[in-house]
Amino acid sequence: MGAFIARRSLRMLVILALASVAVFYSLRFAPGDPSGVALSPTALASAREAYRHRLGLDLPIFTQYVVYLSNLARGDLGSSLVTGKPIGDMLGYYGKNSLALGAAAFALTYLIGIPLGVLAAAKRNTWIDNLASSLAVLGMGMPNFWLALLLIWLFSSRLHLLPSAGCCAPVNLVLPAVVLAAEGTAVTMRMMRSSMLEQLSQDFVRTHRATGLKERVIVGNRVFRNALLPIVSLSGLRLGWLIGYALIVETIFQWPGVGYLLVDAVLRRDYPVAQFFSLLLVLVVVLANFLADLAYGVVDPRIRHA
Amino acid sequence: MVAQAGEFAAGASARPVRERSAWRGMWRALTRNHLATLGTIVALVYVVIAVVGPRFAPYPYDQQDLLNANLPPLSPGHILGTDQVGRDLLSRLMMGIRISLAVGVGVTAISVIIGGLAGAIAGYYRGPIDTIISGIVELTWGFPLILLAVILAGSLGPGLRATVLAIGLVNWAGFARIVRGEVLGLREAEFVQAARAIGLRDRDLLWRHIVPNVIPPTLVMTSYYVALAIVIEAGLSFIGMGAQPPLPSLGVMIAEGRNYMFQNPWVTTVPGLAILLIVLALNFFGDGLRDALDPRLRGR
């Protein structure tokens, strides 16, 4: 177990180091730089040069990278080139909003996906199963940004029930969370269903039935736990997708979270903000995968991370 | 899955005549599945539209006609209606399908080739080369694709180039994983051992026995990945990071119609349905193919 954690921690460090270099270099190779946003288009070339010099953008990229890392190590996250706000403050505000949205979507995904998958498997080939499976197929095929538009059209424009955008009351959270959760719920439901079906065809289930154990106990207790395994092991990956989709969903609903901020920062060439938040998201994804692997060992005692 | 593919192939490769019938058995299982058949037909229709559609389009996709803006479907001269500046939706849809499909297929083709090669080499030669390749795959796999695309759009400028690069850079790892697994299993399969025992060279072994058996599972994955690439491209185009207007990828069409959704919902509905349809078609095709390949699932 200790060796496993050590090996995985090393791998996470490698990924983060590579990602930081990649992010740093790719942003700086980009055409255009922050002076295009901060200064007027008619600014003199000398003013532009002075601005770049003040930010250290005229140094070799490698030197800039080392400076950035040493600042980071001292806890200095820098501040936005556009608004001048310190990144630490932005992290608090945008991070909290993203956490709320992500947690809501994650909860929706599993609270709906898992029971629905169990139900569909238990009532296999009935109308319940068919309905749930059809919905899942639709959920997987539907591009989430289009779903967002349809829901806005229905609930905001026609029924006037929910706001189409904005922050930060719980009522603002409903539509983005549903849209963000849609695909994951569909995938989880389908995976849970097929996983349950696979477990139900195992010998131990037949033995349980032969001993007269109630079907409810067999399905709800014995089979369920085993069937949960693939869901747990893929939950880290799912979180990665959730973060990716959050960039799109937050942008559509103008939900001021990290995804919305990142898309905006990339478009405006706000280097420090784009750098910090893309690395933060990479860190979250890598950590989530690690935790999912650990959880896998807890759920399935046969797996020991030797 | 690996074992099944191996057994399935073992019978097939022992006698060349039965090799064809194994493929035919798969085809039969695939066509028995109505959803899969439907998916195949829809996908083929899309391919035809993408290839020849724009040539037969009634109007140029970017020709504006402000006097005939926001026409509903079934208007005279415009079967699917027109958008906010009077561009013919059918013509734009045909062009949009061409772009979206080209991105989906193109990116996936690159991922299959790179991932397939890397996976085959890793699985066949094992040892240190496998360690290196698997290490890179593990690093790449699970990296948030959309995040990468947004970062790349930051460096290359928003556009199809960044989108294609991002999808390709992540998706090859998926193929490498599955091909490596298959090859590892096949390598130990009896028919491969036998072929090696009679002195077949590495290259012939790979091409004659391993590659043909890796193709079907790869094909299943390919259909899912094309669908995924189409959705991702559309999503990125929608937030302005992918294809740039006036080029009508399906995502751009939805984004452009967004502001006119309340006057004319068709402008977003038509491309939205087009994406939904092709994604479902590719998924049904992939599911059908997967079931057809897995004898345990046949006839379920």
XYZ file of C-alpha atoms in Angstrom:
606
model
C 0.000 0.000 0.000
C 2.777 2.426 0.976
C 4.715 1.614 -2.176
C 1.587 2.085 -4.258
C 0.945 5.528 -2.810
C 4.578 6.516 -3.279
C 4.608 5.377 -6.904
C 1.372 7.112 -7.716
C 2.468 10.312 -5.965
C 5.609 10.337 -8.067
C 3.525 9.917 -11.203
C 1.247 12.768 -10.177
C 4.286 15.004 -9.708
C 5.572 14.089 -13.178
C 2.207 14.867 -14.737
C 1.980 18.202 -12.942
C 5.533 19.172 -13.904
C 4.934 18.285 -17.560
C 1.589 20.049 -17.566
C 3.059 23.202 -16.044
C 5.779 23.357 -18.706
C 3.273 22.667 -21.479
C 0.820 25.293 -20.252
C 3.535 27.868 -19.696
C 5.159 27.471 -23.086
C 1.996 27.112 -25.140
C 0.479 30.290 -23.705
C 3.614 32.275 -24.444
C 4.034 30.967 -27.959
C 0.583 32.250 -28.712
C 0.180 35.145 -31.068
C -0.699 38.317 -29.174
C 0.148 39.055 -25.552
C -1.419 40.786 -22.549
C -0.368 44.217 -23.774
C -2.973 43.824 -26.527
C -5.703 43.733 -23.888
C -4.266 46.089 -21.281
C -3.126 48.861 -23.589
C -4.979 50.777 -26.229
C -4.486 49.501 -29.795
C -2.872 52.830 -30.668
C -0.295 52.639 -27.860
C 3.266 53.376 -28.888
C 5.620 50.471 -29.443
C 7.839 51.866 -26.671
C 4.931 51.892 -24.192
C 4.143 48.317 -25.195
C 7.792 47.375 -24.632
C 7.800 49.069 -21.213
C 4.656 47.211 -20.242
C 6.156 43.894 -21.295
C 9.347 44.721 -19.419
C 7.474 45.558 -16.236
C 5.748 42.163 -16.321
C 8.990 40.390 -17.175
C 7.564 39.170 -20.469
C 10.724 40.211 -22.331
C 12.831 37.647 -20.483
C 13.568 34.242 -22.044
C 10.615 31.905 -21.486
C 12.678 29.518 -19.404
C 13.688 32.326 -17.047
C 10.068 33.420 -16.771
C 9.169 29.831 -15.914
C 11.778 29.640 -13.142
C 10.614 32.982 -11.736
C 7.018 31.755 -11.832
C 7.909 28.535 -10.007
C 9.893 30.308 -7.310
C 7.035 32.757 -6.777
C 4.632 29.856 -6.552
C 6.887 28.124 -4.028
C 6.797 31.245 -1.860
C 3.019 31.216 -2.011
C 2.841 34.194 -4.369
C 0.215 33.248 -6.938
C 0.442 36.540 -8.789
C -2.533 38.584 -9.905
C -4.702 39.017 -12.956
C -3.242 41.158 -15.738
C -6.717 42.300 -16.705
C -8.373 43.189 -13.406
C -5.324 43.349 -11.148
C -7.057 41.159 -8.558
C -4.801 38.760 -6.643
C -5.294 35.175 -7.801
C -5.678 33.982 -4.211
C -8.860 36.064 -3.884
C -10.156 34.875 -7.238
C -9.546 31.285 -6.191
C -11.832 31.759 -3.201
C -14.714 33.242 -5.168
C -14.613 31.252 -8.415
C -13.464 28.087 -6.687
C -16.409 28.131 -4.297
C -18.879 28.517 -7.165
C -17.287 25.714 -9.158
C -17.247 23.475 -6.131
C -20.959 24.076 -5.591
C -21.775 23.338 -9.230
C -19.471 20.322 -9.405
C -20.768 18.827 -6.163
C -24.385 19.301 -7.251
C -23.731 17.693 -10.630
C -21.699 14.850 -9.141
C -24.407 14.142 -6.572
C -27.149 14.229 -9.219
C -25.138 11.878 -11.428
C -24.837 9.144 -8.839
C -28.068 9.697 -6.897
C -30.043 9.263 -10.120
C -27.763 7.079 -12.212
C -27.097 4.291 -9.712
C -30.679 3.658 -8.448
C -32.013 3.898 -11.995
C -29.445 1.366 -13.211
C -30.303 -1.036 -10.373
C -34.007 -0.631 -11.054
C -33.581 -1.212 -14.786
C -31.548 -4.358 -14.158
C -33.966 -5.709 -11.556
C -36.946 -5.056 -13.850
C -35.116 -6.110 -16.980
C -37.098 -5.975 -20.245
C -40.114 -4.320 -18.650
C -41.362 -0.871 -19.602
C -39.370 0.591 -16.711
C -36.160 -0.803 -18.136
C -37.027 0.317 -21.654
C -37.905 3.824 -20.543
C -34.787 4.215 -18.406
C -32.560 2.785 -21.125
C -34.053 5.023 -23.799
C -33.584 8.085 -21.615
C -29.985 7.052 -20.995
C -29.314 6.668 -24.713
C -30.821 10.092 -25.319
C -28.742 11.563 -22.509
C -25.568 10.179 -23.981
C -26.244 11.363 -27.507
C -27.448 14.823 -26.685
C -24.727 17.470 -26.809
C -24.904 19.192 -23.424
C -24.786 22.721 -24.813
C -27.850 22.020 -26.931
C -29.607 20.500 -23.928
C -28.741 23.725 -22.099
C -30.393 25.817 -24.793
C -33.516 23.645 -24.815
C -33.840 23.797 -21.028
C -33.341 27.569 -21.038
C -35.962 27.856 -23.743
C -38.441 25.707 -21.814
C -37.883 26.680 -18.176
C -36.769 30.289 -18.520
C -38.469 31.600 -21.597
C -41.728 29.640 -21.727
C -42.490 28.625 -18.146
C -40.578 31.433 -16.388
C -39.648 29.000 -13.623
C -35.872 29.276 -13.541
C -33.351 31.970 -14.429
C -31.394 31.402 -17.626
C -28.078 32.629 -16.234
C -26.449 34.294 -13.291
C -25.256 33.576 -9.818
C -25.278 32.585 -6.974
C -28.627 31.648 -5.457
C -29.525 27.936 -5.368
C -32.192 28.596 -7.998
C -29.422 29.682 -10.385
C -27.698 26.392 -9.815
C -30.514 24.121 -10.999
C -30.173 24.323 -14.776
C -26.351 24.250 -14.957
C -26.190 21.308 -12.542
C -28.779 19.319 -14.480
C -27.022 19.971 -17.790
C -23.614 19.146 -16.361
C -24.935 15.932 -14.830
C -26.930 14.713 -17.834
C -24.291 12.749 -19.685
C -22.686 11.305 -16.572
C -26.069 10.160 -15.271
C -26.786 8.384 -18.545
C -23.391 6.689 -18.606
C -23.629 5.702 -14.935
C -27.114 4.281 -15.377
C -26.067 2.167 -18.356
C -22.909 0.977 -16.661
C -24.739 0.138 -13.441
C -27.404 -1.770 -15.367
C -24.972 -3.938 -17.304
C -22.799 -4.427 -14.240
C -25.835 -5.573 -12.235
C -26.899 -7.925 -15.006
C -23.441 -9.446 -15.132
C -23.443 -10.012 -11.363
C -26.989 -11.423 -11.403
C -25.869 -14.189 -13.754
C -23.133 -15.339 -11.346
C -23.251 -18.674 -9.558
C -23.386 -17.177 -6.083
C -26.705 -15.532 -6.927
C -28.164 -18.890 -7.902
C -26.909 -20.332 -4.623
C -28.458 -17.474 -2.681
C -31.762 -18.005 -4.449
C -31.593 -21.738 -3.762
C -31.154 -21.089 -0.059
C -34.330 -19.041 -0.162
C -32.815 -15.633 0.447
C -35.239 -12.880 -0.449
C -34.720 -11.368 -3.911
C -34.645 -7.923 -2.334
C -31.705 -8.904 -0.147
C -29.874 -10.576 -3.009
C -30.223 -7.652 -5.389
C -30.033 -4.830 -2.886
C -27.218 -6.172 -0.805
C -25.078 -8.927 -2.295
C -25.198 -8.031 -5.973
C -25.271 -4.290 -5.548
C -21.949 -4.095 -3.772
C -20.137 -6.082 -6.435
C -21.831 -4.217 -9.240
C -20.651 -0.924 -7.808
C -16.992 -1.715 -8.556
C -16.731 -0.446 -12.134
C -18.623 2.700 -11.149
C -16.132 3.433 -8.386
C -13.090 2.743 -10.522
C -14.330 5.037 -13.278
C -15.512 7.828 -10.995
C -12.122 9.536 -11.206
C -12.341 9.583 -14.980
C -15.906 10.853 -14.729
C -14.740 13.773 -12.615
C -12.223 14.592 -15.336
C -15.022 14.753 -17.876
C -17.136 16.780 -15.501
C -14.379 19.372 -15.246
C -14.004 19.487 -19.015
C -17.723 19.931 -19.571
C -17.837 22.519 -16.808
C -15.804 24.813 -19.085
C -18.656 24.699 -21.585
C -21.585 24.681 -19.159
C -20.259 27.521 -16.997
C -19.664 29.595 -20.108
C -23.214 29.046 -21.365
C -24.885 29.848 -18.062
C -22.361 32.544 -17.166
C -21.836 30.762 -13.898
C -18.764 32.464 -12.387
C -16.722 29.344 -11.722
C -13.209 28.282 -12.545
C -14.204 26.992 -16.002
C -15.820 30.276 -16.996
C -12.824 32.166 -15.635
C -10.343 29.952 -17.481
C -12.040 30.249 -20.879
C -12.166 34.000 -20.419
C -8.523 34.206 -19.292
C -7.310 32.177 -22.268
C -9.188 34.414 -24.702
C -7.829 37.556 -23.040
C -4.286 36.202 -22.695
C -4.373 36.734 -18.957
C -1.297 34.508 -18.482
C -1.112 34.202 -14.690
C -4.817 33.402 -14.353
C -4.886 30.914 -17.245
C -1.737 29.217 -15.963
C -2.796 28.871 -12.394
C -6.318 27.655 -12.998
C -5.473 25.163 -15.726
C -2.840 23.650 -13.442
C -5.335 23.601 -10.610
C -7.814 21.672 -12.743
C -5.115 19.213 -13.814
C -4.229 18.691 -10.164
C -7.862 18.001 -9.264
C -8.225 15.453 -12.074
C -5.014 13.645 -11.184
C -5.923 13.555 -7.501
C -9.394 12.266 -8.274
C -8.004 9.386 -10.320
C -5.652 8.543 -7.488
C -8.454 8.572 -4.914
C -10.653 6.444 -7.165
C -7.888 3.832 -7.345
C -7.576 3.856 -3.561
C -11.346 3.562 -3.145
C -11.339 0.615 -5.513
C -9.113 -1.238 -3.081
C -11.453 -0.416 -0.204
C -14.600 -1.583 -1.999
C -12.979 -4.753 -3.318
C -10.862 -6.411 -0.613
C -9.444 -8.826 -3.215
C -7.497 -5.958 -4.737
C -4.443 -5.073 -2.741
C -2.278 -2.351 -4.092
C 0.982 -4.238 -3.802
C -13.130 -9.968 -24.021
C -9.527 -10.676 -24.858
C -9.980 -14.393 -24.406
C -13.147 -14.374 -26.466
C -11.528 -12.539 -29.322
C -8.655 -14.968 -29.154
C -10.812 -18.084 -29.251
C -12.980 -16.576 -31.885
C -9.927 -15.882 -33.988
C -8.268 -19.197 -33.241
C -10.975 -21.094 -35.091
C -10.863 -18.558 -37.856
C -7.185 -18.483 -38.574
C -6.548 -22.187 -38.417
C -8.299 -22.666 -41.742
C -8.265 -19.720 -44.121
C -11.680 -20.634 -45.558
C -13.375 -20.172 -42.207
C -11.791 -16.805 -41.689
C -14.266 -15.315 -44.098
C -17.178 -17.071 -42.492
C -16.209 -15.687 -39.090
C -16.491 -12.200 -40.513
C -19.776 -13.175 -42.111
C -21.055 -14.524 -38.795
C -20.246 -11.197 -37.256
C -21.999 -9.382 -40.078
C -25.070 -11.549 -39.621
C -25.142 -10.877 -35.892
C -24.788 -7.187 -36.621
C -27.631 -7.042 -39.134
C -29.924 -9.064 -36.868
C -29.708 -6.172 -34.436
C -32.172 -3.647 -35.852
C -30.816 -0.660 -33.977
C -27.320 -1.439 -35.212
C -28.597 -1.769 -38.787
C -30.377 1.547 -38.457
C -27.233 3.110 -37.030
C -25.167 1.809 -39.926
C -27.627 3.187 -42.471
C -27.797 6.609 -40.803
C -24.006 6.795 -40.590
C -23.712 5.915 -44.284
C -26.262 8.586 -45.190
C -24.173 11.131 -43.280
C -21.063 10.057 -45.145
C -22.825 10.484 -48.474
C -24.112 13.931 -47.442
C -20.643 14.943 -46.262
C -19.002 13.843 -49.500
C -21.453 14.980 -52.178
C -24.028 17.053 -50.249
C -22.495 20.517 -50.577
C -22.190 20.013 -54.338
C -25.946 19.525 -54.641
C -26.840 22.141 -52.030
C -29.512 24.504 -53.354
C -27.587 27.631 -52.248
C -24.025 28.535 -51.260
C -23.823 27.972 -47.501
C -22.849 31.601 -46.818
C -25.230 33.352 -49.220
C -27.324 35.845 -47.275
C -30.817 36.920 -48.268
C -32.121 39.401 -45.725
C -35.555 39.603 -47.324
C -36.080 35.925 -46.595
C -34.617 35.681 -43.096
C -36.011 33.387 -40.374
C -38.237 31.360 -42.670
C -39.700 28.258 -41.003
C -39.100 24.794 -42.467
C -41.065 23.784 -45.570
C -41.017 27.321 -46.950
C -40.966 27.483 -50.739
C -37.387 27.260 -51.956
C -36.058 26.494 -48.468
C -37.012 23.019 -47.244
C -35.462 23.499 -43.800
C -36.048 27.249 -43.708
C -33.475 30.025 -43.339
C -31.489 31.552 -40.487
C -31.356 35.085 -39.112
C -29.605 36.482 -42.186
C -31.520 34.394 -44.693
C -28.948 31.683 -45.303
C -30.493 28.411 -46.449
C -30.458 25.972 -43.523
C -30.318 22.863 -45.693
C -27.225 24.106 -47.506
C -25.589 25.072 -44.208
C -26.528 21.759 -42.658
C -24.871 19.862 -45.518
C -21.698 21.881 -45.140
C -21.886 21.554 -41.343
C -22.151 17.779 -41.599
C -19.153 17.759 -43.931
C -17.025 19.760 -41.482
C -18.126 17.926 -38.345
C -17.719 14.512 -39.945
C -14.361 15.446 -41.434
C -13.125 16.517 -37.998
C -14.547 13.418 -36.320
C -13.230 10.953 -38.872
C -9.940 12.744 -39.485
C -8.980 13.055 -35.855
C -10.016 9.504 -35.103
C -8.041 8.171 -38.062
C -4.908 9.854 -36.745
C -5.573 8.563 -33.220
C -6.140 5.019 -34.499
C -2.917 4.978 -36.481
C -0.706 6.429 -33.765
C -2.439 4.656 -30.887
C -2.653 1.377 -32.778
C 1.033 1.386 -33.649
C 2.097 2.356 -30.141
C -0.205 -0.216 -28.563
C 0.867 -2.996 -30.909
C 4.561 -2.324 -30.337
C 4.085 -2.148 -26.567
C 2.007 -5.308 -26.422
C 4.107 -7.326 -28.834
C 7.633 -6.477 -27.697
C 6.828 -5.816 -24.020
C 9.855 -5.064 -21.816
C 11.255 -1.549 -21.459
C 9.573 -0.255 -24.624
C 6.216 -1.279 -23.152
C 7.068 0.472 -19.898
C 7.813 3.703 -21.746
C 4.758 3.607 -24.001
C 2.408 2.566 -21.202
C 3.839 5.347 -19.065
C 3.044 7.945 -21.722
C -0.411 6.454 -22.228
C -1.132 6.635 -18.498
C -0.038 10.266 -18.443
C -2.231 11.175 -21.392
C -5.262 9.063 -20.593
C -7.650 10.843 -18.333
C -6.344 14.314 -19.107
C -9.416 16.527 -19.539
C -9.733 16.853 -23.294
C -11.745 20.045 -23.299
C -9.294 21.698 -20.912
C -6.442 20.791 -23.248
C -8.373 22.114 -26.231
C -8.975 25.405 -24.456
C -5.285 25.714 -23.552
C -4.289 24.908 -27.130
C -6.832 27.373 -28.451
C -4.986 29.846 -26.276
C -1.700 29.134 -27.980
C -2.719 28.413 -31.574
C -5.635 30.790 -31.608
C -9.208 29.461 -31.565
C -9.947 27.307 -34.592
C -10.226 23.808 -35.933
C -6.454 23.316 -35.704
C -6.413 23.535 -31.899
C -9.520 21.373 -31.645
C -8.150 18.636 -33.882
C -4.792 18.644 -32.136
C -6.328 18.437 -28.665
C -8.669 15.574 -29.517
C -5.892 13.693 -31.292
C -3.366 14.213 -28.488
C -5.675 12.637 -25.917
C -7.601 10.021 -27.900
C -4.645 8.100 -29.314
C -3.973 6.876 -25.769
C -7.375 5.209 -25.657
C -6.562 3.212 -28.762
C -3.077 2.398 -27.541
C -4.574 0.953 -24.353
C -7.054 -1.322 -26.059
C -4.686 -2.490 -28.812
C -1.945 -3.222 -26.302
C -4.348 -5.324 -24.247
C -5.539 -7.255 -27.283
C -2.028 -7.871 -28.569
C -0.829 -9.026 -25.151
C -3.628 -11.590 -25.112
C -3.177 -12.660 -28.726
C 0.543 -13.054 -28.274
C -0.061 -15.935 -25.899
C -2.921 -17.437 -27.910
C -2.263 -20.961 -29.123
C -2.602 -20.228 -32.802
C -0.005 -17.482 -32.563
C 2.343 -19.717 -30.595
C 1.837 -22.386 -33.254
C 2.568 -19.961 -36.069
C 5.712 -18.886 -34.274
C 6.700 -22.509 -33.722
C 6.625 -23.216 -37.451
C 9.044 -20.333 -37.897
C 6.931 -17.422 -39.106
C 8.799 -14.129 -38.999
C 7.715 -11.379 -36.605
C 6.436 -9.193 -39.409
C 4.297 -11.905 -40.983
C 3.024 -12.963 -37.589
C 1.917 -9.407 -36.890
C 0.257 -8.773 -40.211
C -1.336 -12.168 -40.807
C -2.433 -13.196 -37.351
C -2.402 -10.322 -34.927
C -3.556 -7.326 -36.936
C -6.692 -9.007 -38.381
C -7.768 -9.939 -34.870
C -7.167 -6.518 -33.418
C -9.190 -4.734 -36.100
C -12.721 -5.637 -34.882
C -12.388 -4.394 -31.271
C -10.608 -1.311 -32.565
C -13.464 -0.692 -34.958
C -15.953 -0.761 -32.071
C -13.943 1.844 -30.260
C -13.524 3.890 -33.424
C -17.270 4.347 -33.791
C -17.538 5.652 -30.215
C -14.571 7.963 -30.667
C -15.852 9.474 -33.894
C -19.087 10.312 -32.062
C -17.133 11.737 -29.146
C -14.972 13.869 -31.448
C -18.061 15.272 -33.167
C -19.632 16.261 -29.834
C -16.414 17.790 -28.504
C -15.819 19.749 -31.687
C -19.363 21.050 -31.555
C -19.011 22.015 -27.902
C -15.759 23.859 -28.503
C -17.165 25.603 -31.552
C -20.167 26.575 -29.460
C -18.076 28.446 -26.901
C -16.033 30.041 -29.680
C -12.935 27.882 -29.348
C -13.463 25.641 -32.377
C -14.459 26.303 -35.976
C -14.879 30.004 -36.637
C -17.866 31.582 -38.398
C -18.874 31.820 -41.191
C -17.633 28.239 -41.545
C -20.731 26.298 -40.462
C -19.684 23.378 -38.282
C -22.743 22.000 -36.500
C -21.594 23.590 -33.235
C -21.145 27.008 -34.876
C -24.648 26.763 -36.334
C -26.145 26.127 -32.886
C -24.114 28.969 -31.386
C -25.181 31.411 -34.101
C -28.827 30.499 -33.807
C -28.690 30.848 -30.044
C -29.481 34.556 -29.949
C -32.508 34.071 -32.183
C -33.810 31.033 -30.389
C -37.035 32.662 -29.341
C -37.946 34.052 -32.771
C -36.764 31.046 -34.729
C -35.944 27.902 -32.737
C -35.331 25.916 -35.931
C -31.924 27.458 -36.500
C -30.590 25.635 -33.429
C -32.925 22.652 -33.565
C -31.846 21.481 -37.021
C -28.105 21.205 -36.306
C -28.854 19.968 -32.764
C -30.919 17.100 -34.104
C -28.241 16.408 -36.705
C -25.640 15.934 -33.960
C -27.968 13.845 -31.801
C -28.801 11.570 -34.743
C -25.228 10.852 -35.819
C -24.045 10.327 -32.247
C -26.853 7.855 -31.551
C -26.247 6.125 -34.897
C -22.550 5.660 -34.187
C -23.268 4.429 -30.652
C -25.844 1.889 -31.859
C -23.444 0.719 -34.540
C -20.679 0.373 -31.965
C -22.922 -1.473 -29.475
C -24.139 -3.815 -32.205
C -20.624 -4.528 -33.361
C -19.471 -5.140 -29.787
C -22.291 -7.590 -29.144
C -21.665 -9.282 -32.474
C -18.022 -9.759 -31.519
C -18.831 -11.209 -28.128
C -20.367 -14.646 -28.609
C -21.676 -14.592 -25.035
C -23.913 -11.674 -25.908
C -25.188 -12.994 -29.234
C -28.897 -13.581 -29.320
C -29.462 -11.763 -26.049
